[in-house]
mmCIF file of C-alpha atoms in Angstrom:
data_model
loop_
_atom_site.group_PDB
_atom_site.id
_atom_site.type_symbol
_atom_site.label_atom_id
_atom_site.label_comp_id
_atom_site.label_asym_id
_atom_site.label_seq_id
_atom_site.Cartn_x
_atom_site.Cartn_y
_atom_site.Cartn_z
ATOM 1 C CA UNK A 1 34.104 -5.912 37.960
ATOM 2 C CA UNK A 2 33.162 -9.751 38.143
ATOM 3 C CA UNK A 3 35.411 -11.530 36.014
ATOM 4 C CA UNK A 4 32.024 -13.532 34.622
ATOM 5 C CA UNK A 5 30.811 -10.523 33.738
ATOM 6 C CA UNK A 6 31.271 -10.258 29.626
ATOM 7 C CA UNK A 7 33.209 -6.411 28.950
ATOM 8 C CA UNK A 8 30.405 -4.730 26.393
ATOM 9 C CA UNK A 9 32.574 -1.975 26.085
ATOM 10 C CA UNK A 10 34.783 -4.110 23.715
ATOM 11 C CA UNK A 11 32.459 -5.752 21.269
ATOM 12 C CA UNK A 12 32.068 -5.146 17.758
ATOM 13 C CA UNK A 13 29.308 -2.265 16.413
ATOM 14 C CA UNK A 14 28.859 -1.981 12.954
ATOM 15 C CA UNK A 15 28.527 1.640 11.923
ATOM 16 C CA UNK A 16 27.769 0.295 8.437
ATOM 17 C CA UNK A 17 23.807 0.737 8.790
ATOM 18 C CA UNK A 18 21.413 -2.231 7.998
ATOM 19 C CA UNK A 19 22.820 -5.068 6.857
ATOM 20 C CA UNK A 20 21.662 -5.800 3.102
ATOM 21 C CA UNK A 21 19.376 -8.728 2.933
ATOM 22 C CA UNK A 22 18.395 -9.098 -0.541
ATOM 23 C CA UNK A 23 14.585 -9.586 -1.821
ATOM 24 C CA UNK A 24 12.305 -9.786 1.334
ATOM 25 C CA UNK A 25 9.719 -12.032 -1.264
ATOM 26 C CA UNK A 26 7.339 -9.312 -0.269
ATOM 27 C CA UNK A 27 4.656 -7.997 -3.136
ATOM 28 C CA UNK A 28 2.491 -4.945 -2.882
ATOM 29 C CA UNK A 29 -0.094 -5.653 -5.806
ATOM 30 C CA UNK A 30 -2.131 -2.995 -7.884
ATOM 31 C CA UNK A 31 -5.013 -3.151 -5.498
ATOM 32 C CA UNK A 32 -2.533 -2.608 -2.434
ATOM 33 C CA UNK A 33 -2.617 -6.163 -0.993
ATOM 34 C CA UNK A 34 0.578 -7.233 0.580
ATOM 35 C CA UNK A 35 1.824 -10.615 0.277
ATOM 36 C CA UNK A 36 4.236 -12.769 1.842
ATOM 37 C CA UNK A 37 5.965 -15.382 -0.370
ATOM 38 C CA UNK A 38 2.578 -15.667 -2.506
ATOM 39 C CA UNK A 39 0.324 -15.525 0.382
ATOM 40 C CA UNK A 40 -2.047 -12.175 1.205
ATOM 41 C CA UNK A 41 -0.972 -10.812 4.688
ATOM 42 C CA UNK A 42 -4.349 -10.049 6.386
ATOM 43 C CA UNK A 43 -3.110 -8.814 9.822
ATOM 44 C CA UNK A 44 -3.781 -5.234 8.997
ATOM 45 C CA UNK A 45 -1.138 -3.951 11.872
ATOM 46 C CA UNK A 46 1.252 -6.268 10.567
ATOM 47 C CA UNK A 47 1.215 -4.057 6.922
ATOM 48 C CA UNK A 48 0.923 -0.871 8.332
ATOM 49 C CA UNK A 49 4.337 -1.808 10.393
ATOM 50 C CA UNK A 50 5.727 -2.892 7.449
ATOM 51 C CA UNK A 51 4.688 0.257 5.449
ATOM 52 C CA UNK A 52 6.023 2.257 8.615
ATOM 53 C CA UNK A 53 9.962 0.974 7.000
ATOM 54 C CA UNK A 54 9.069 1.420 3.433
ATOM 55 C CA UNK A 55 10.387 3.927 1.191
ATOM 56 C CA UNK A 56 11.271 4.127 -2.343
ATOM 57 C CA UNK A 57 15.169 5.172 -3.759
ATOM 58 C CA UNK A 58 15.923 7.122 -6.716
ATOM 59 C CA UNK A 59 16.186 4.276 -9.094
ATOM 60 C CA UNK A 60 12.441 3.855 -8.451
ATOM 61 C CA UNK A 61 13.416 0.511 -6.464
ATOM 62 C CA UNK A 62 11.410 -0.324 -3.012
ATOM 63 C CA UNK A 63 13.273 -1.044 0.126
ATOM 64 C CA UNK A 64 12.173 -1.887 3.570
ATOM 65 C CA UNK A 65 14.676 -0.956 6.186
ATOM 66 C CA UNK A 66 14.606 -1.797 9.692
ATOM 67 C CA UNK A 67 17.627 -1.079 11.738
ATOM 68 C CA UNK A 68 19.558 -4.659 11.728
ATOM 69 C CA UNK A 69 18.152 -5.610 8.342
ATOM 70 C CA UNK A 70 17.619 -3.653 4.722
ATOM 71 C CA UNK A 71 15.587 -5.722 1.403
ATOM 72 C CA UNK A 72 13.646 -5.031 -1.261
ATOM 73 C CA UNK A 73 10.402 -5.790 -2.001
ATOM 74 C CA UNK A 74 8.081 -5.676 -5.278
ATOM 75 C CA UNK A 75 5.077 -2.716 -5.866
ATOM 76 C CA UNK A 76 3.496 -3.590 -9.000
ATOM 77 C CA UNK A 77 2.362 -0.014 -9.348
ATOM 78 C CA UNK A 78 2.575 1.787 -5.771
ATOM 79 C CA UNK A 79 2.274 0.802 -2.557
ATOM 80 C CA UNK A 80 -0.935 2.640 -1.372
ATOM 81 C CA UNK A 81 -4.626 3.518 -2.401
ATOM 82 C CA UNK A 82 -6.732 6.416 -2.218
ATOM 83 C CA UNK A 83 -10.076 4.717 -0.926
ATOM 84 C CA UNK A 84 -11.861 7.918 0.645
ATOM 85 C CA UNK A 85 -12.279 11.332 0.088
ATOM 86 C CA UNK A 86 -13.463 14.016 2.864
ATOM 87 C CA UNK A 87 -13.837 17.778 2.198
ATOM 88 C CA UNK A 88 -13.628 20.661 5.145
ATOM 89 C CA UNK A 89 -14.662 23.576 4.398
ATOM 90 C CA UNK A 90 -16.435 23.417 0.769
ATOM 91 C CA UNK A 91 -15.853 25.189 -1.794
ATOM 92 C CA UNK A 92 -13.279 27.928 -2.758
ATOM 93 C CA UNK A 93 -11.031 27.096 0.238
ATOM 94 C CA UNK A 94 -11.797 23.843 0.891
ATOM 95 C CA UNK A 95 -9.154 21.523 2.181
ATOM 96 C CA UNK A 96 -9.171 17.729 0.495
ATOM 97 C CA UNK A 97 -7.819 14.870 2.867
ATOM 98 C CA UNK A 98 -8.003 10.917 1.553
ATOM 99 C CA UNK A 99 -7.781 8.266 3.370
ATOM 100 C CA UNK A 100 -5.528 5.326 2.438
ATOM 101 C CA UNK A 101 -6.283 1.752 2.062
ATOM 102 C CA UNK A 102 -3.941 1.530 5.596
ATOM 103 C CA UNK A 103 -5.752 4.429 7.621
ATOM 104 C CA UNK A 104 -3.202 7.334 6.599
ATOM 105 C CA UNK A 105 -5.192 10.231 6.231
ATOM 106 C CA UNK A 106 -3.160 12.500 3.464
ATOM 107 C CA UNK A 107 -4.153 15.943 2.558
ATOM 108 C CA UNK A 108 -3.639 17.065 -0.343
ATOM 109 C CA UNK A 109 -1.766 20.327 -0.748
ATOM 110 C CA UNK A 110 2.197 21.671 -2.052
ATOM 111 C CA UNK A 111 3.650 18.798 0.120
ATOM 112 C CA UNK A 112 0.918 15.949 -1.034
ATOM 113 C CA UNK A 113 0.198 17.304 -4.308
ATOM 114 C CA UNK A 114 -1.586 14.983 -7.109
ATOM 115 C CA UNK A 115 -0.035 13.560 -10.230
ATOM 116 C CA UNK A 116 -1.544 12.335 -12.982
ATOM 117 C CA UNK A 117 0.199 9.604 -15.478
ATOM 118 C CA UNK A 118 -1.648 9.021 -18.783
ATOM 119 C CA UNK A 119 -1.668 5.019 -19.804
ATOM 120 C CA UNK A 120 -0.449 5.253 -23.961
ATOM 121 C CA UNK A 121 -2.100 1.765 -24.544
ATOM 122 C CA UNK A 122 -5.603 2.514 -23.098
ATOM 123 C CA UNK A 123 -5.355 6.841 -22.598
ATOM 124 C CA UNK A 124 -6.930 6.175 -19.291
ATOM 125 C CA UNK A 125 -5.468 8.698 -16.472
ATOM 126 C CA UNK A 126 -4.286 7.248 -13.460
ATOM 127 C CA UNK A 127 -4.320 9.559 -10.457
ATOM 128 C CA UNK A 128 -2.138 9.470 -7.443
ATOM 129 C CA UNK A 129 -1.246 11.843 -4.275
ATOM 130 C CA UNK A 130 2.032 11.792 -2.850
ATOM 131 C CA UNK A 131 1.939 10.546 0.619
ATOM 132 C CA UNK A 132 4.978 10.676 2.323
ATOM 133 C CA UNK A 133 9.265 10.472 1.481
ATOM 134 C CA UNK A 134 8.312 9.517 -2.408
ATOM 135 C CA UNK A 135 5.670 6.836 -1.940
ATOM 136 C CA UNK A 136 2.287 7.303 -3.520
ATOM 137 C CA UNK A 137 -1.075 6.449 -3.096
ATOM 138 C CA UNK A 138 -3.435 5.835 -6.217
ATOM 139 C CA UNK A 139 -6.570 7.416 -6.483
ATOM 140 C CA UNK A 140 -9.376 4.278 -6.599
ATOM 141 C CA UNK A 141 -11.714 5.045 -9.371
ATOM 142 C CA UNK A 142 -14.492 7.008 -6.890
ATOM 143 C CA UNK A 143 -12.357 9.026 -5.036
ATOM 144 C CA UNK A 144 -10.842 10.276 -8.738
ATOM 145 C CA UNK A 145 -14.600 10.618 -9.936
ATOM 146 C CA UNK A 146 -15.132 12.525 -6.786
ATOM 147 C CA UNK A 147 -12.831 15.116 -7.302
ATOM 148 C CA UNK A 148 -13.037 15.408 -10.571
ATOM 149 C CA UNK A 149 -16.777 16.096 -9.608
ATOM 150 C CA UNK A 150 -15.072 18.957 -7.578
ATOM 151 C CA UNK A 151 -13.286 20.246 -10.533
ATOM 152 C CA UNK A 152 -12.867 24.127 -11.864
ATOM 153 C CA UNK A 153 -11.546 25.588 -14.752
ATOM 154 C CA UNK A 154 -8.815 28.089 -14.482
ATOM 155 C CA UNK A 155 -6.522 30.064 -16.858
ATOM 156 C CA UNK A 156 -2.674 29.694 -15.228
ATOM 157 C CA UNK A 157 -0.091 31.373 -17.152
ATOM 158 C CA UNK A 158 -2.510 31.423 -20.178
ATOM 159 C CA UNK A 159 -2.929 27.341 -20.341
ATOM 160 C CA UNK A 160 -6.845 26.577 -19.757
ATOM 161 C CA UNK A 161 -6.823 23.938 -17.155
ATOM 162 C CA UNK A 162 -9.390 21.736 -15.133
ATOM 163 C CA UNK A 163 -8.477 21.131 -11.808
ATOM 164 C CA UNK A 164 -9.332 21.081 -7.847
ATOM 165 C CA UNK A 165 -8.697 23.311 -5.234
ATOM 166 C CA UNK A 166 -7.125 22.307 -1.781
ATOM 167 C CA UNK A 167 -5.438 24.158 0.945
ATOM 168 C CA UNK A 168 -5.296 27.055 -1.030
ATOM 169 C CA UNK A 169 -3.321 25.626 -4.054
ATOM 170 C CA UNK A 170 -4.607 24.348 -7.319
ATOM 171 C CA UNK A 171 -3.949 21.201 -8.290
ATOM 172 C CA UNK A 172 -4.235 20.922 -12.059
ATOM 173 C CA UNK A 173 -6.035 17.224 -13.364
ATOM 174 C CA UNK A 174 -5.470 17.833 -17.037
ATOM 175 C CA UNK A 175 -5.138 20.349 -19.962
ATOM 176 C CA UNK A 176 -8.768 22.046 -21.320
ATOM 177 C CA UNK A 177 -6.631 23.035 -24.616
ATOM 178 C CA UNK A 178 -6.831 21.173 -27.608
ATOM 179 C CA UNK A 179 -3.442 20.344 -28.293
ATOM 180 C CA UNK A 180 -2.675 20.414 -24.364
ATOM 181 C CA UNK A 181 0.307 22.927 -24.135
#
């Protein structure tokens, strides 16, 4: 071997993952815009690679992990929307897919199913669909009036419930008893 020739075989490798890097000063807002210390990022492949590293941890906290570097970053609600809503196959076994704000198409079924959390100030619903390793999109408010549009009611384990169909599965939107149990 040439003696100017650096031995690789010797130098340190950290087997310790990412190295942590603190707050990235990176904000998702509630109407999914990304910004970078204050200012909107409008490069559109420039989010989606950032979204490619996101997840979320158990503590509810987001991270973005690359593999030299690992931060957090703030999501004022979550880090996706729901902005479109197509439908194959209409009616009883119909299959619902929505398109994100970043392109993701997401269908909704066991794996993707929706949620919905009730606001206790205002008792307006907020709809989202799970999207992939525990980050959520929200439903904007036509895609939920769409498929609430889409809507049945069904009796499931003696609770009358209003939901939608997808993939086979029902996905419940809320309670059609009084006192909701």
């Amino acid at each position: 071997m040439n003696q100017d020739t650096p031995d690789t075989n010797n130098l340190p490798v950290s087997t310790d993952g990412p190295q942590q890097c603190g707050d990235f000063n990176i904000r998702i807002d509630r109407n999914g815009i990304w910004y970078y210390q204050g200012s909107p990022i409008n490069r559109l492949g420039l989010v989606k690679l950032f979204s490619s590293v996101l997840s979320q941890d158990a503590t509810g906290n987001y991270w973005m992990t690359t593999p030299v570097e690992r931060g957090t970053i703030e999501v004022e609600d979550v880090p996706f929307l729901a902005v479109e809503l197509s439908i194959e196959n209409p009616g009883p076994d119909q299959t619902l897919n929505m398109r994100t704000n970043l392109h993701e198409i997401v269908t909704l079924d066991i794996d993707h199913p929706l949620s919905i959390t009730i606001n206790p100030e205002t008792d307006e619903p907020s709809p989202y669909i799970m999207v992939r390793d525990n980050l959520k999109a929200r439903l904007t408010r036509s895609v939920y009036y769409e498929i609430v549009e889409l809507g049945v009611e069904e009796t499931i384990e003696g609770e009358n419930l209003f939901g939608v169909w997808s993939t086979g599965d029902f996905f419940p939107l809320g309670s059609l008893d009084e006192d909701g149990e």
